[in-house]
Each structure stands twice: as C-alpha cells, then as structure tokens.
Amino acid sequence: MTIRPPAGSKLPEGPCDVLYLSSCGGHLVQLLKIASHIDKTNSIFVINDRTDLDSIMQGRTVQITHAERNWKQFLNLIEAFQVVLRYRPKVILSTGAAPAVPFSIVGRMFGAHIVFVESFSRITAPSLTGKLMYHIAHDFFVQWPKLKERFPKAHFHGGLL
C-alpha cells in the first residue's frame, strides 16, 4: 500500500505547514471553506475517496483508503504514518470523519498541532469522531452553541456555511 495522488496529479515535496484532512462530501465542503481563508502555499490535502478536485486542491492532494467503522481503519493508520512522516505537517486540520482519528493520533506523535471542526450537521448531538477528537485535538471547534454543553472546552465562533 502506498499513498497516491489522484490521476493527473503530482504529490508536493517536503515538509508542509498545514495538512487538510477530510472525507469527501460535506466534510470536504466545510474543509475547503476553511482552507479558502488560509495561505495554502505550503499545504496538502488528504481525502479518502475519488472526487473532483477543487482548484486549490490540484497538485497537492493525496488519496487514501476509504474506511468507515471497519478493519480498513488499520490501513488508514498505516497511511497516516506514511503521510505524516513524508510531509511532517506543523498543523493537521480536519473536519472529519473517519480518517481524522488515525491521522491525528499519528500527527500528535510527531509534534503536529491538531485542529478539529465538528460537522455543521451536528446541531445537538456530537458525532462519534467528534467524541473521540475532543480528547485528541489541541483545538476543537463546534458550529452550534448547543454543542458547547457536550464539549465545554470547545471553541464556538458560529457556522462555516
């Protein structure tokens, strides 16, 4: 198993400042909203499925195995070691879902600052990933004030969308 770029894309070289990590779909939409406000010059994106790449993702995207709550999470853990050791990110920023946990654990082991944003779709009840990431992330954000009851140390600054 090796990390691979989507067809027609070359992987960037060397260490990066920010590793953007998410599942495809709504999680990726939210991640792209965040990334649009941050300098992406020295960053990479890690996604867990094929998708049309946004212009800011082209030439800087790694595709990993699509894993949910199954044995493929172990593949994501191996991929996390490969990606983190290759790129040595200063920050791992994730909006979920499944790949957030293994990448954040490995990232912390190698000194990355972990930032997690709970999904906009989680209004009153947290996701399983959110429950786990609350204890792993250095900075944890929620997008609805009701979730501050469940995550008292979370940051709330409104929704992304």
Short mmCIF file of C-alpha atoms in Angstrom, two decimals, residues 81-150:
data_model
loop_
_atom_site.label_atom_id
_atom_site.label_comp_id
_atom_site.label_asym_id
_atom_site.label_seq_id
_atom_site.Cartn_x
_atom_site.Cartn_y
_atom_site.Cartn_z
CA PHE A 81 2.35 7.11 9.25
CA GLN A 82 3.37 7.29 5.57
CA VAL A 83 1.85 10.73 5.00
CA VAL A 84 2.89 12.29 8.32
CA LEU A 85 6.45 11.03 8.05
CA ARG A 86 6.71 12.21 4.45
CA TYR A 87 5.26 15.70 4.97
CA ARG A 88 5.91 16.43 8.67
CA PRO A 89 2.94 18.83 8.92
CA LYS A 90 3.03 21.56 11.55
CA VAL A 91 -0.79 21.53 11.69
CA ILE A 92 -3.36 18.86 10.85
CA LEU A 93 -6.76 20.46 10.32
CA SER A 94 -9.73 18.12 9.92
CA THR A 95 -13.48 18.32 9.61
CA GLY A 96 -13.86 14.53 9.89
CA ALA A 97 -14.92 11.91 9.51
CA ALA A 98 -13.19 8.52 9.81
CA PRO A 99 -9.60 9.46 8.81
CA ALA A 100 -9.40 12.21 11.44
CA VAL A 101 -8.70 9.86 14.33
CA PRO A 102 -5.76 7.82 12.99
CA PHE A 103 -4.13 10.82 11.32
CA SER A 104 -4.48 12.93 14.46
CA ILE A 105 -3.02 10.26 16.71
CA VAL A 106 -0.02 9.81 14.42
CA GLY A 107 0.30 13.56 13.90
CA ARG A 108 0.44 14.18 17.66
CA MET A 109 3.16 11.55 17.98
CA PHE A 110 5.28 13.59 15.57
CA GLY A 111 4.54 17.02 17.02
CA ALA A 112 1.73 18.30 14.77
CA HIS A 113 -0.82 20.70 16.22
CA ILE A 114 -4.24 19.08 15.78
CA VAL A 115 -7.32 21.18 14.94
CA PHE A 116 -10.74 19.57 14.57
CA VAL A 117 -14.00 21.18 13.48
CA GLU A 118 -17.16 19.22 14.33
CA SER A 119 -19.53 18.93 11.39
CA PHE A 120 -22.09 21.65 10.70
CA SER A 121 -24.72 18.89 10.58
CA ARG A 122 -24.16 18.20 14.28
CA ILE A 123 -26.51 20.63 15.98
CA THR A 124 -27.43 18.99 19.29
CA ALA A 125 -25.61 15.64 19.37
CA PRO A 126 -21.92 15.02 18.61
CA SER A 127 -20.56 12.62 16.02
CA LEU A 128 -18.54 9.59 17.09
CA THR A 129 -15.50 11.21 15.51
CA GLY A 130 -16.19 14.39 17.47
CA LYS A 131 -16.42 12.46 20.74
CA LEU A 132 -13.00 10.92 20.07
CA MET A 133 -11.36 14.03 18.64
CA TYR A 134 -12.38 16.15 21.63
CA HIS A 135 -9.73 14.24 23.59
CA ILE A 136 -7.11 14.21 20.82
CA ALA A 137 -7.25 17.71 19.29
CA HIS A 138 -5.36 20.68 20.65
CA ASP A 139 -8.11 22.96 19.34
CA PHE A 140 -11.68 21.70 18.96
CA PHE A 141 -14.40 23.78 17.28
CA VAL A 142 -18.17 23.37 17.22
CA GLN A 143 -20.50 25.19 14.84
CA TRP A 144 -23.61 25.28 17.04
CA PRO A 145 -23.84 26.73 20.57
CA LYS A 146 -25.82 23.72 21.83
CA LEU A 147 -22.73 21.50 21.42
CA LYS A 148 -20.81 23.62 23.93
CA GLU A 149 -22.88 21.80 26.57
CA ARG A 150 -21.35 18.50 25.44
#
